[in-house]
Coordinates of C-alpha atoms (C1' of nucleotides) in Angstrom, one line a residue:
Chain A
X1 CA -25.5 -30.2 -64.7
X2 CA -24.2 -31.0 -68.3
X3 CA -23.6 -28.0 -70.6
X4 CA -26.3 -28.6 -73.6
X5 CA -25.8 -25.5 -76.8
X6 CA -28.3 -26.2 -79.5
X7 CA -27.8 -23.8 -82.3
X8 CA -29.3 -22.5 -85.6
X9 CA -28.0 -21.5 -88.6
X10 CA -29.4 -20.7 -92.5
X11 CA -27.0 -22.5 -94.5
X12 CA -28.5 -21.2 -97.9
X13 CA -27.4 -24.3 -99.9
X14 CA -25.9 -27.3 -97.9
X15 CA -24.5 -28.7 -100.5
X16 CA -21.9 -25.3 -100.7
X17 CA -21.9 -25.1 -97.3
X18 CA -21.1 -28.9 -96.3
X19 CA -17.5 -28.5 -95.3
X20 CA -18.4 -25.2 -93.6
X21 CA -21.0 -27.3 -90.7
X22 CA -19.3 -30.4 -91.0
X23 CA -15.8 -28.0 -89.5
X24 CA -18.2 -26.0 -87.5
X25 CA -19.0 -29.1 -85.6
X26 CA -16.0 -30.4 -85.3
X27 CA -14.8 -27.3 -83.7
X28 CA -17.7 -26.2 -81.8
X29 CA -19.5 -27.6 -78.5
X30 CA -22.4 -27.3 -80.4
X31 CA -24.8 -30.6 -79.1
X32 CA -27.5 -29.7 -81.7
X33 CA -27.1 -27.7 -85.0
X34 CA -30.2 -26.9 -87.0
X35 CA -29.7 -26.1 -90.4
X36 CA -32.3 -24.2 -92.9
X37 CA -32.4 -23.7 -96.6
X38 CA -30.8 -27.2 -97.6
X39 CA -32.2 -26.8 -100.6
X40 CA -32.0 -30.4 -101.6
X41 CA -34.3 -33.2 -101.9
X42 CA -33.6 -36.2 -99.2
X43 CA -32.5 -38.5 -102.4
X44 CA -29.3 -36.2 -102.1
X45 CA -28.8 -35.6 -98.6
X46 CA -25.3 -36.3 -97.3
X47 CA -26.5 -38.3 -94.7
X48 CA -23.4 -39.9 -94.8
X49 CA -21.0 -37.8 -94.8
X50 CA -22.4 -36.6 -91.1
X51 CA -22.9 -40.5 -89.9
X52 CA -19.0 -40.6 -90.9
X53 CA -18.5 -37.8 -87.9
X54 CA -20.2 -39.4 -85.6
X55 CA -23.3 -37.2 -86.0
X56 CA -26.5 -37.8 -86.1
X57 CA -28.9 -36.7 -88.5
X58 CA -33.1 -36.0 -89.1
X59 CA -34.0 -33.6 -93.0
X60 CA -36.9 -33.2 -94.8
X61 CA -36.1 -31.3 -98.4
X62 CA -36.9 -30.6 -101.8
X63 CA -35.3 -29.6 -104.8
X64 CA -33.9 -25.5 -105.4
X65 CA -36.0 -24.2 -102.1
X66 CA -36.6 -24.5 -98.0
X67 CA -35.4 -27.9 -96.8
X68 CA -34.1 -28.2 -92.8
X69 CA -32.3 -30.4 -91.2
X70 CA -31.2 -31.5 -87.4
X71 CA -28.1 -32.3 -86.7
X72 CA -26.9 -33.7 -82.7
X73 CA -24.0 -35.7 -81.1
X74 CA -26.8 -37.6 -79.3
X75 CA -29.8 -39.6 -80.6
X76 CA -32.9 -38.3 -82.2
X77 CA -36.5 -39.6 -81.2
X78 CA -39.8 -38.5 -82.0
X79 CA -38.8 -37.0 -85.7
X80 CA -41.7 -35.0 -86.8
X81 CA -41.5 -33.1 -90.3
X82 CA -44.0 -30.5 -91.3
X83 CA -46.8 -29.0 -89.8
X84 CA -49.1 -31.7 -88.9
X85 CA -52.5 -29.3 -89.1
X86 CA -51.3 -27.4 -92.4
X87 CA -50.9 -29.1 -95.8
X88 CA -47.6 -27.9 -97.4
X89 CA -45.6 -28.9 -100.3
X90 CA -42.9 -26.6 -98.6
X91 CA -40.6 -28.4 -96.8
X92 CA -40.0 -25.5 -93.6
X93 CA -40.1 -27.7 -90.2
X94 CA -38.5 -30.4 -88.4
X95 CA -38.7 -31.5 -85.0
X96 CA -37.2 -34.5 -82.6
X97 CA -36.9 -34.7 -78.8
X98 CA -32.9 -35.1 -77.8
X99 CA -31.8 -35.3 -74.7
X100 CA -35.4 -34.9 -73.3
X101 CA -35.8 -31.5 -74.8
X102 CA -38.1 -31.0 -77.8
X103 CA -36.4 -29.1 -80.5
X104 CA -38.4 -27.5 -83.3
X105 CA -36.1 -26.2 -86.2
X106 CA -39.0 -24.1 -88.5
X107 CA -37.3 -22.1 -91.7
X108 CA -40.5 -19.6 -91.1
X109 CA -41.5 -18.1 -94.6
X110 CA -40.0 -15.3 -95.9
X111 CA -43.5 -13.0 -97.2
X112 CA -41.6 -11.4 -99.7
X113 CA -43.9 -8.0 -99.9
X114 CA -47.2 -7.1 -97.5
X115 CA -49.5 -7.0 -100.4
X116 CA -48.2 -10.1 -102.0
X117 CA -49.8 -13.8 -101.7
X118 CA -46.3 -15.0 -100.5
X119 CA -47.6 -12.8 -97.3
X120 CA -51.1 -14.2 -96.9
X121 CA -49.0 -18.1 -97.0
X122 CA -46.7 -16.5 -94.1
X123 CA -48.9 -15.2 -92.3
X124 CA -51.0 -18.7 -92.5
X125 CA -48.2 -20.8 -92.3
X126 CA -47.2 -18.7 -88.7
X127 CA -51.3 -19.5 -87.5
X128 CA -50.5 -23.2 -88.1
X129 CA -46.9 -22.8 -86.1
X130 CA -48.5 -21.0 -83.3
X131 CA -51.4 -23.7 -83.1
X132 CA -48.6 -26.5 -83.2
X133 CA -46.5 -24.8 -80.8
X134 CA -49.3 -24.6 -78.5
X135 CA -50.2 -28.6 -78.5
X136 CA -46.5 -29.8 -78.5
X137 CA -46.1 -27.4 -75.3
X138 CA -49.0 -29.3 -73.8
X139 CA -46.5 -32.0 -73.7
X140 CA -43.0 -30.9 -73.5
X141 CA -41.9 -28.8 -70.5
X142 CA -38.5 -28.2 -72.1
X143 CA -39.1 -27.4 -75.7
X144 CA -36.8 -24.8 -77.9
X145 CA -38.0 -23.5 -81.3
X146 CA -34.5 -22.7 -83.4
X147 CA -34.5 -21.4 -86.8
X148 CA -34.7 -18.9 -89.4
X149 CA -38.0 -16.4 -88.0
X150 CA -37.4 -13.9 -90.7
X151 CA -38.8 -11.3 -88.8
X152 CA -37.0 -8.9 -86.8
X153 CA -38.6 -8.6 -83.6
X154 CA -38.1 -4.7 -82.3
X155 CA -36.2 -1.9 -84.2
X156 CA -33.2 -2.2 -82.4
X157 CA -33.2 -5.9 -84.4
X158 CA -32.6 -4.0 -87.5
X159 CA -29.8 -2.0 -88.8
X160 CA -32.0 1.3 -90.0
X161 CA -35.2 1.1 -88.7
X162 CA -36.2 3.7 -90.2
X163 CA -36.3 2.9 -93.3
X164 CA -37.6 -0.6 -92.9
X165 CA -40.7 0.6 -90.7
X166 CA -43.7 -1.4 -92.2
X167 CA -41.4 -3.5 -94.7
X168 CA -41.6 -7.0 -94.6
X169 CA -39.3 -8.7 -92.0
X170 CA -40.4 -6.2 -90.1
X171 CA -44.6 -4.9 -89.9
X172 CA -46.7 -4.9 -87.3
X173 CA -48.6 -8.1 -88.0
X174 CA -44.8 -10.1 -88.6
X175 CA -44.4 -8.6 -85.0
X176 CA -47.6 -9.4 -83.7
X177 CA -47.3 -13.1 -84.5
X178 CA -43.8 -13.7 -83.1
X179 CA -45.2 -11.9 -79.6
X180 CA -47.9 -14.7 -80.1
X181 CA -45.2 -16.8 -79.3
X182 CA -44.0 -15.2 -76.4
X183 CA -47.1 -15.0 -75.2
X184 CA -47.4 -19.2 -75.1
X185 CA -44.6 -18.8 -72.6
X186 CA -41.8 -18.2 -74.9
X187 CA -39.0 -16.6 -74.2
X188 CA -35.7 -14.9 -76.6
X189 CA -32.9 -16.5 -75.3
X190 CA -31.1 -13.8 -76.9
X191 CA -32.2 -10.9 -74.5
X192 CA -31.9 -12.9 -71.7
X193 CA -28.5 -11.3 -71.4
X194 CA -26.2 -8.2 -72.0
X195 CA -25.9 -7.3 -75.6
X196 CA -23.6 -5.7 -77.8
X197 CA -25.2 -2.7 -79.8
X198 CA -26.3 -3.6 -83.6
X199 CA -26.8 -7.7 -83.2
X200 CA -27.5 -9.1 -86.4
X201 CA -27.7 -12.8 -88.0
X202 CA -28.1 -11.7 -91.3
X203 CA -26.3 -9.3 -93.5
X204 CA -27.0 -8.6 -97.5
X205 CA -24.4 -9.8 -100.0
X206 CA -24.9 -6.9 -101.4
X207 CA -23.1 -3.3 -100.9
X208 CA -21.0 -4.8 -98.4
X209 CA -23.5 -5.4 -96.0
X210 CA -21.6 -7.1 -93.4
X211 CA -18.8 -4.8 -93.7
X212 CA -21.2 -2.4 -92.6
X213 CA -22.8 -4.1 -90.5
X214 CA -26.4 -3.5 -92.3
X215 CA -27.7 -6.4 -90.8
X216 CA -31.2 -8.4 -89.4
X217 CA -31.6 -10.0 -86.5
X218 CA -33.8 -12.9 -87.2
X219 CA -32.4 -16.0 -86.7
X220 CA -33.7 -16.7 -83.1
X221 CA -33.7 -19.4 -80.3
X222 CA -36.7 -19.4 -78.5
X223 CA -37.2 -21.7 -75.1
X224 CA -40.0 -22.4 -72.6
X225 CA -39.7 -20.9 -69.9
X226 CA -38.0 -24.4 -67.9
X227 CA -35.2 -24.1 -70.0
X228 CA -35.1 -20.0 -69.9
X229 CA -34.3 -20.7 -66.1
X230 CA -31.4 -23.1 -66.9
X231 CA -30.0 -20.5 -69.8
X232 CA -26.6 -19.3 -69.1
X233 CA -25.9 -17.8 -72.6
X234 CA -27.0 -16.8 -75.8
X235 CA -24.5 -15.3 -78.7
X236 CA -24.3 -15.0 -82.3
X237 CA -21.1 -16.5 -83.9
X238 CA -20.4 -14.1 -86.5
X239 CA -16.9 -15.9 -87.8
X240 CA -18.7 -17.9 -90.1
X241 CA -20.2 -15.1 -92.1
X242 CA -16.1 -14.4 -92.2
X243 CA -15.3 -17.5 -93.9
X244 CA -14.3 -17.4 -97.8
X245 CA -18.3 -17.8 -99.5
X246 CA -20.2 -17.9 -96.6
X247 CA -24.0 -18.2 -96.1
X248 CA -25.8 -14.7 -95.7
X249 CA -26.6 -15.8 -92.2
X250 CA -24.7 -16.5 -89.3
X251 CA -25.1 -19.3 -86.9
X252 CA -27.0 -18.5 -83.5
X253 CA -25.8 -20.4 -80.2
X254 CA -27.8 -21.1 -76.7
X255 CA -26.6 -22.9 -73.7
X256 CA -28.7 -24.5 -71.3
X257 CA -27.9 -26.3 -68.1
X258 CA -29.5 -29.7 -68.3
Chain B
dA1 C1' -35.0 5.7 -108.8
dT2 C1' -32.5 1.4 -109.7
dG3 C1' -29.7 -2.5 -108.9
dG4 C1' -26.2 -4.2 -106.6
dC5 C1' -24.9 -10.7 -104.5
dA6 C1' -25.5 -15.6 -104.4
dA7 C1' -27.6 -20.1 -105.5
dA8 C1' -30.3 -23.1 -108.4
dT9 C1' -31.7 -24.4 -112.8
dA10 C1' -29.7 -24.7 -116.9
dT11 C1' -25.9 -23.7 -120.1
dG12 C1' -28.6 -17.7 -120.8
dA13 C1' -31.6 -15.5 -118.2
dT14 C1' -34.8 -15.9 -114.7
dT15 C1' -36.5 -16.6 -109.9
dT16 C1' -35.9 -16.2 -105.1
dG17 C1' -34.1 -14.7 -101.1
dA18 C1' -34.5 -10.8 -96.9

DNA sequence: ATGGCAAATATGATTTGA
């Protein structure tokens, strides 16, 4: 059975970060990369530039914001964009079907502050996931949701839980909606296996935050349960967030035995 | 208690992110 690593990763502008993926791919086994926070419309998508590695390539955008992308070494089929049962001018999801697994890349909203309306559209906006997840996995065994949750699942996901508790990222009803997830049969391919203390995929510019390792974990790579059994690792590639004017987020990287 | 960094838009200061 083929090695298959699908991967996530919050570029935060792709047209800065361009030569970062484009060298992440070509020195990676990564079969399918999905990017969030393109921040461009599709008019100026480098589509080319990732046809000219022998990539292929699905994005739905806009101008300044959101945007994701999908990039694999196979063909995509299927291409979805949006949220077909929520009206959005936000451009947050993508999905195709490669190599018979369904891949959902969402760039979940961000919420801001509990009391603010950026939470009410977050928490809507993860109703209208959930209700989509739950018809696509009426019709995809081996489906995987990759992306950017922004929401850190369980205390030991953040860096000083204690002062987050009830922040956004991190409040009960964040919390309560990704275990909605699990509980369609998802699973965190992350804590499938042995991890180091402190995981994060996220770390403020600010005060040094990845020097000291004040971090978030919530990029994650969520699977059905099919591909759970096929898993044989999870790990977060933190040698990106090294790189000379890197993203604040760090790419995430499951392998599955397909 | 506040802002601190980075990117986009715009070309100075504001908005957003998490």
């Amino acid at each position: 059975m083929p090695a298959f690593t699908i991967a996530t990763w919050n570029v935060n502008s792709l047209k800065v970060r361009l030569p970062q993926v484009l060298d992440y791919m070509a020195k990676n086994t990564v079969d399918v990369l999905c990017l969030q926070e393109t921040k461009m419309t599709d008019e100026v998508f480098p589509e080319q530039a990732f046809i000219d590695a022998g990539l292929h390539v699905s994005f739905t955008g806009q101008k300044t914001y959101n945007g994701v992308a999908i990039i694999s070494k196979l063909p995509q089929h299927d291409i979805q964009r949006n949220l077909p049962n929520f009206e959005d001018p936000q451009q947050r999801l993508i999905t195709a079907t490669i190599s018979g697994v369904r891949i959902i890349c969402a760039y979940i909203v961000n919420g801001q502050a509990l009391e603010s309306e950026k939470f009410i559209y977050k928490m809507n906006w993860l109703a209208a996931l959930q209700n989509y997840l739950s018809d696509e996995l009426k019709n995809h065994e081996k489906l995987a949701l990759l992306g950017d949750f922004n929401i850190a699942p369980e205390d030991r996901d953040v860096h000083n839980p204690e002062k987050w508790e009830g922040c956004n990222l991190v409040s009960p009803a964040e919390r309560a909606a990704f275990n909605d997830m699990i509980a369609l049969g998802l699973v965190d391919s992350f804590r499938l296996f042995e991890q180091p203390e402190k995981s994060f995929s996220w770390w403020d510019y600010r005060q040094m935050g990845f020097r000291r390792n004040a971090g978030l974990r919530i990029d994650h790579i969520l699977l059905t349960e099919t591909l759970a059994k096929k898993c044989t690792a999870c790990v977060i590639d933190k040698e990106p967030r090294r790189h000379e004017q890197p993203s604040d987020h760090t790419p995430v990287l499951t392998t599955i035995d397909i």
